[in-house]
Amino acid sequence: MDGVESWTSVVAKLGRLVERRMQVVLAEQDLTAGQFMALSHLASHPGCNRAELARALQVTPQAVSGLVGQLADRGLLDRTASQPGHPIALRLTLAGQETVRQAEAVVEALSRQLLTQCVRPDAVPSMDGAFRHVLNRLVPRSEEHTSELQSHHD
């Protein structure tokens, strides 16, 4: 590519930059970016289990177990066994709902700030939509590709 950085490298750097900025603004809420993402997912998917949460966040089940433990210890989520032998359902407590509501407002403000540094304010919705479109198109394919790679290594 003759000195031009690959698109995937640029996206990876962008992801790290955004996560660092999220860590700063979420520190006021006493949350990490990972904790926020878990709470946000649980707010829109109440009752999901740890495996589903791990897939949604694109992290390992071990990482989710740590996040769930931290959030439960803080009283932000409940772990409920529906039936013996079934996965434990995760749900936000009232405190968790309030925490995610406040944190989402802070993260939304950060999102707008970052995008308006890059594009005209009237283009922010289009950029937001474009990022979501790319993510929605790649996540299922990424999971399929990961499964294919893992099966070739087994």
PDB file of C-alpha atoms in Angstrom:
ATOM      1  CA  MET A   1       0.000   0.000   0.000  1.00  0.00           C
ATOM      2  CA  ASP A   2       3.028   2.280  -0.250  1.00  0.00           C
ATOM      3  CA  GLY A   3       2.822   4.060   3.100  1.00  0.00           C
ATOM      4  CA  VAL A   4      -0.973   4.207   3.231  1.00  0.00           C
ATOM      5  CA  GLU A   5      -2.330   2.631   6.375  1.00  0.00           C
ATOM      6  CA  SER A   6      -4.910  -0.125   5.883  1.00  0.00           C
ATOM      7  CA  TRP A   7      -8.562   0.613   6.531  1.00  0.00           C
ATOM      8  CA  THR A   8      -8.643  -2.020   9.281  1.00  0.00           C
ATOM      9  CA  SER A   9      -5.708  -0.381  11.090  1.00  0.00           C
ATOM     10  CA  VAL A  10      -7.428   3.010  10.915  1.00  0.00           C
ATOM     11  CA  VAL A  11     -10.657   1.529  12.311  1.00  0.00           C
ATOM     12  CA  ALA A  12      -8.747  -0.209  15.124  1.00  0.00           C
ATOM     13  CA  LYS A  13      -7.029   3.067  16.060  1.00  0.00           C
ATOM     14  CA  LEU A  14     -10.344   4.906  15.909  1.00  0.00           C
ATOM     15  CA  GLY A  15     -11.905   2.307  18.214  1.00  0.00           C
ATOM     16  CA  ARG A  16      -9.115   2.702  20.766  1.00  0.00           C
ATOM     17  CA  LEU A  17      -9.365   6.502  20.597  1.00  0.00           C
ATOM     18  CA  VAL A  18     -13.123   6.476  21.122  1.00  0.00           C
ATOM     19  CA  GLU A  19     -12.843   3.987  23.983  1.00  0.00           C
ATOM     20  CA  ARG A  20     -10.233   6.175  25.734  1.00  0.00           C
ATOM     21  CA  ARG A  21     -12.504   9.211  25.371  1.00  0.00           C
ATOM     22  CA  MET A  22     -15.423   7.192  26.704  1.00  0.00           C
ATOM     23  CA  GLN A  23     -13.330   6.133  29.714  1.00  0.00           C
ATOM     24  CA  VAL A  24     -12.723   9.803  30.530  1.00  0.00           C
ATOM     25  CA  VAL A  25     -16.355  10.924  30.343  1.00  0.00           C
ATOM     26  CA  LEU A  26     -17.675   7.774  32.022  1.00  0.00           C
ATOM     27  CA  ALA A  27     -15.284   8.159  34.959  1.00  0.00           C
ATOM     28  CA  GLU A  28     -17.728  10.808  36.228  1.00  0.00           C
ATOM     29  CA  GLN A  29     -20.352   8.032  36.372  1.00  0.00           C
ATOM     30  CA  ASP A  30     -17.836   5.652  38.017  1.00  0.00           C
ATOM     31  CA  LEU A  31     -18.094   3.348  34.978  1.00  0.00           C
ATOM     32  CA  THR A  32     -15.644   1.889  32.508  1.00  0.00           C
ATOM     33  CA  ALA A  33     -16.467   1.776  28.809  1.00  0.00           C
ATOM     34  CA  GLY A  34     -16.947  -2.001  29.071  1.00  0.00           C
ATOM     35  CA  GLN A  35     -19.333  -1.651  32.001  1.00  0.00           C
ATOM     36  CA  PHE A  36     -21.289   1.009  30.132  1.00  0.00           C
ATOM     37  CA  MET A  37     -21.558  -1.167  27.031  1.00  0.00           C
ATOM     38  CA  ALA A  38     -22.790  -4.096  29.128  1.00  0.00           C
ATOM     39  CA  LEU A  39     -25.389  -1.947  30.914  1.00  0.00           C
ATOM     40  CA  SER A  40     -26.507  -0.409  27.647  1.00  0.00           C
ATOM     41  CA  HIS A  41     -26.964  -3.827  26.035  1.00  0.00           C
ATOM     42  CA  LEU A  42     -28.878  -5.140  29.051  1.00  0.00           C
ATOM     43  CA  ALA A  43     -31.140  -2.083  28.978  1.00  0.00           C
ATOM     44  CA  SER A  44     -32.268  -3.013  25.477  1.00  0.00           C
ATOM     45  CA  HIS A  45     -32.062  -6.814  25.935  1.00  0.00           C
ATOM     46  CA  PRO A  46     -33.311  -7.593  29.457  1.00  0.00           C
ATOM     47  CA  GLY A  47     -33.008 -11.219  30.450  1.00  0.00           C
ATOM     48  CA  CYS A  48     -30.114 -12.101  28.152  1.00  0.00           C
ATOM     49  CA  ASN A  49     -27.509 -14.472  29.550  1.00  0.00           C
ATOM     50  CA  ARG A  50     -23.728 -14.106  29.860  1.00  0.00           C
ATOM     51  CA  ALA A  51     -22.974 -15.926  26.588  1.00  0.00           C
ATOM     52  CA  GLU A  52     -25.361 -13.661  24.665  1.00  0.00           C
ATOM     53  CA  LEU A  53     -23.856 -10.597  26.331  1.00  0.00           C
ATOM     54  CA  ALA A  54     -20.323 -11.748  25.447  1.00  0.00           C
ATOM     55  CA  ARG A  55     -21.311 -12.183  21.784  1.00  0.00           C
ATOM     56  CA  ALA A  56     -22.993  -8.777  21.699  1.00  0.00           C
ATOM     57  CA  LEU A  57     -19.956  -7.046  23.208  1.00  0.00           C
ATOM     58  CA  GLN A  58     -17.478  -9.067  21.121  1.00  0.00           C
ATOM     59  CA  VAL A  59     -15.558 -10.158  24.241  1.00  0.00           C
ATOM     60  CA  THR A  60     -14.769 -13.466  25.899  1.00  0.00           C
ATOM     61  CA  PRO A  61     -17.196 -15.126  28.322  1.00  0.00           C
ATOM     62  CA  GLN A  62     -14.526 -14.686  31.019  1.00  0.00           C
ATOM     63  CA  ALA A  63     -14.478 -10.924  30.440  1.00  0.00           C
ATOM     64  CA  VAL A  64     -18.273 -10.811  30.693  1.00  0.00           C
ATOM     65  CA  SER A  65     -18.203 -12.812  33.918  1.00  0.00           C
ATOM     66  CA  GLY A  66     -15.927 -10.162  35.407  1.00  0.00           C
ATOM     67  CA  LEU A  67     -18.155  -7.316  34.182  1.00  0.00           C
ATOM     68  CA  VAL A  68     -21.301  -9.021  35.468  1.00  0.00           C
ATOM     69  CA  GLY A  69     -19.705  -9.589  38.871  1.00  0.00           C
ATOM     70  CA  GLN A  70     -18.608  -5.953  39.138  1.00  0.00           C
ATOM     71  CA  LEU A  71     -22.020  -4.625  38.127  1.00  0.00           C
ATOM     72  CA  ALA A  72     -23.896  -7.036  40.418  1.00  0.00           C
ATOM     73  CA  ASP A  73     -21.636  -6.098  43.348  1.00  0.00           C
ATOM     74  CA  ARG A  74     -22.573  -2.458  42.742  1.00  0.00           C
ATOM     75  CA  GLY A  75     -26.271  -3.318  42.716  1.00  0.00           C
ATOM     76  CA  LEU A  76     -26.708  -2.372  39.042  1.00  0.00           C
ATOM     77  CA  LEU A  77     -27.904  -5.759  37.795  1.00  0.00           C
ATOM     78  CA  ASP A  78     -29.598  -8.890  39.043  1.00  0.00           C
ATOM     79  CA  ARG A  79     -28.707 -12.436  38.073  1.00  0.00           C
ATOM     80  CA  THR A  80     -31.755 -14.684  38.032  1.00  0.00           C
ATOM     81  CA  ALA A  81     -31.881 -18.422  37.407  1.00  0.00           C
ATOM     82  CA  SER A  82     -35.069 -19.108  35.474  1.00  0.00           C
ATOM     83  CA  GLN A  83     -35.003 -22.906  35.803  1.00  0.00           C
ATOM     84  CA  PRO A  84     -32.379 -25.423  36.885  1.00  0.00           C
ATOM     85  CA  GLY A  85     -30.017 -26.145  34.002  1.00  0.00           C
ATOM     86  CA  HIS A  86     -30.966 -22.960  32.133  1.00  0.00           C
ATOM     87  CA  PRO A  87     -28.657 -19.963  31.710  1.00  0.00           C
ATOM     88  CA  ILE A  88     -28.839 -17.208  34.306  1.00  0.00           C
ATOM     89  CA  ALA A  89     -30.840 -14.220  33.065  1.00  0.00           C
ATOM     90  CA  LEU A  90     -29.319 -10.752  33.540  1.00  0.00           C
ATOM     91  CA  ARG A  91     -31.517  -7.728  34.237  1.00  0.00           C
ATOM     92  CA  LEU A  92     -30.805  -4.177  35.292  1.00  0.00           C
ATOM     93  CA  THR A  93     -31.944  -3.079  38.711  1.00  0.00           C
ATOM     94  CA  LEU A  94     -33.618   0.310  39.144  1.00  0.00           C
ATOM     95  CA  ALA A  95     -30.197   1.713  40.068  1.00  0.00           C
ATOM     96  CA  GLY A  96     -28.758   0.123  36.917  1.00  0.00           C
ATOM     97  CA  GLN A  97     -31.505   1.655  34.771  1.00  0.00           C
ATOM     98  CA  GLU A  98     -30.815   5.096  36.214  1.00  0.00           C
ATOM     99  CA  THR A  99     -27.048   4.681  35.825  1.00  0.00           C
ATOM    100  CA  VAL A 100     -27.316   3.653  32.172  1.00  0.00           C
ATOM    101  CA  ARG A 101     -29.771   6.493  31.468  1.00  0.00           C
ATOM    102  CA  GLN A 102     -27.317   9.061  32.827  1.00  0.00           C
ATOM    103  CA  ALA A 103     -24.310   7.431  31.152  1.00  0.00           C
ATOM    104  CA  GLU A 104     -26.066   7.212  27.768  1.00  0.00           C
ATOM    105  CA  ALA A 105     -26.647  10.980  27.866  1.00  0.00           C
ATOM    106  CA  VAL A 106     -22.933  11.572  28.526  1.00  0.00           C
ATOM    107  CA  VAL A 107     -21.860   9.150  25.790  1.00  0.00           C
ATOM    108  CA  GLU A 108     -24.325  10.664  23.308  1.00  0.00           C
ATOM    109  CA  ALA A 109     -22.856  14.120  24.001  1.00  0.00           C
ATOM    110  CA  LEU A 110     -19.367  12.705  23.416  1.00  0.00           C
ATOM    111  CA  SER A 111     -20.513  11.072  20.177  1.00  0.00           C
ATOM    112  CA  ARG A 112     -21.882  14.339  18.850  1.00  0.00           C
ATOM    113  CA  GLN A 113     -18.746  16.211  19.924  1.00  0.00           C
ATOM    114  CA  LEU A 114     -16.446  13.740  18.175  1.00  0.00           C
ATOM    115  CA  LEU A 115     -18.492  13.662  14.979  1.00  0.00           C
ATOM    116  CA  THR A 116     -18.848  17.451  14.790  1.00  0.00           C
ATOM    117  CA  GLN A 117     -15.053  17.697  14.961  1.00  0.00           C
ATOM    118  CA  CYS A 118     -14.987  15.652  11.741  1.00  0.00           C
ATOM    119  CA  VAL A 119     -18.041  16.668   9.718  1.00  0.00           C
ATOM    120  CA  ARG A 120     -20.581  19.484   9.424  1.00  0.00           C
ATOM    121  CA  PRO A 121     -23.286  19.318  12.110  1.00  0.00           C
ATOM    122  CA  ASP A 122     -25.953  18.552   9.498  1.00  0.00           C
ATOM    123  CA  ALA A 123     -23.898  15.519   8.368  1.00  0.00           C
ATOM    124  CA  VAL A 124     -23.715  13.955  11.864  1.00  0.00           C
ATOM    125  CA  PRO A 125     -26.847  11.791  11.402  1.00  0.00           C
ATOM    126  CA  SER A 126     -25.516  10.479   8.082  1.00  0.00           C
ATOM    127  CA  MET A 127     -22.116   9.603   9.600  1.00  0.00           C
ATOM    128  CA  ASP A 128     -23.814   7.954  12.575  1.00  0.00           C
ATOM    129  CA  GLY A 129     -25.947   5.928  10.167  1.00  0.00           C
ATOM    130  CA  ALA A 130     -22.932   4.985   8.070  1.00  0.00           C
ATOM    131  CA  PHE A 131     -21.016   3.685  11.106  1.00  0.00           C
ATOM    132  CA  ARG A 132     -24.046   1.651  12.219  1.00  0.00           C
ATOM    133  CA  HIS A 133     -24.501   0.274   8.716  1.00  0.00           C
ATOM    134  CA  VAL A 134     -20.880  -0.895   8.510  1.00  0.00           C
ATOM    135  CA  LEU A 135     -21.068  -2.485  11.963  1.00  0.00           C
ATOM    136  CA  ASN A 136     -24.360  -4.237  11.201  1.00  0.00           C
ATOM    137  CA  ARG A 137     -22.988  -5.575   7.930  1.00  0.00           C
ATOM    138  CA  LEU A 138     -19.716  -6.838   9.412  1.00  0.00           C
ATOM    139  CA  VAL A 139     -20.692  -8.270  12.802  1.00  0.00           C
ATOM    140  CA  PRO A 140     -22.540 -11.348  11.505  1.00  0.00           C
ATOM    141  CA  ARG A 141     -19.880 -11.955   8.845  1.00  0.00           C
ATOM    142  CA  SER A 142     -17.134 -11.445  11.410  1.00  0.00           C
ATOM    143  CA  GLU A 143     -18.670 -14.111  13.663  1.00  0.00           C
ATOM    144  CA  GLU A 144     -19.010 -16.524  10.722  1.00  0.00           C
ATOM    145  CA  HIS A 145     -15.398 -15.867   9.681  1.00  0.00           C
ATOM    146  CA  THR A 146     -14.172 -16.397  13.253  1.00  0.00           C
ATOM    147  CA  SER A 147     -16.041 -19.723  13.401  1.00  0.00           C
ATOM    148  CA  GLU A 148     -14.504 -20.753  10.070  1.00  0.00           C
ATOM    149  CA  LEU A 149     -11.009 -19.861  11.282  1.00  0.00           C
ATOM    150  CA  GLN A 150     -11.512 -21.738  14.545  1.00  0.00           C
ATOM    151  CA  SER A 151     -12.748 -24.853  12.733  1.00  0.00           C
ATOM    152  CA  HIS A 152      -9.633 -24.824  10.510  1.00  0.00           C
ATOM    153  CA  HIS A 153      -7.410 -24.702  13.595  1.00  0.00           C
ATOM    154  CA  ASP A 154      -9.194 -27.533  15.421  1.00  0.00           C
TER     155      ASP A 154
END
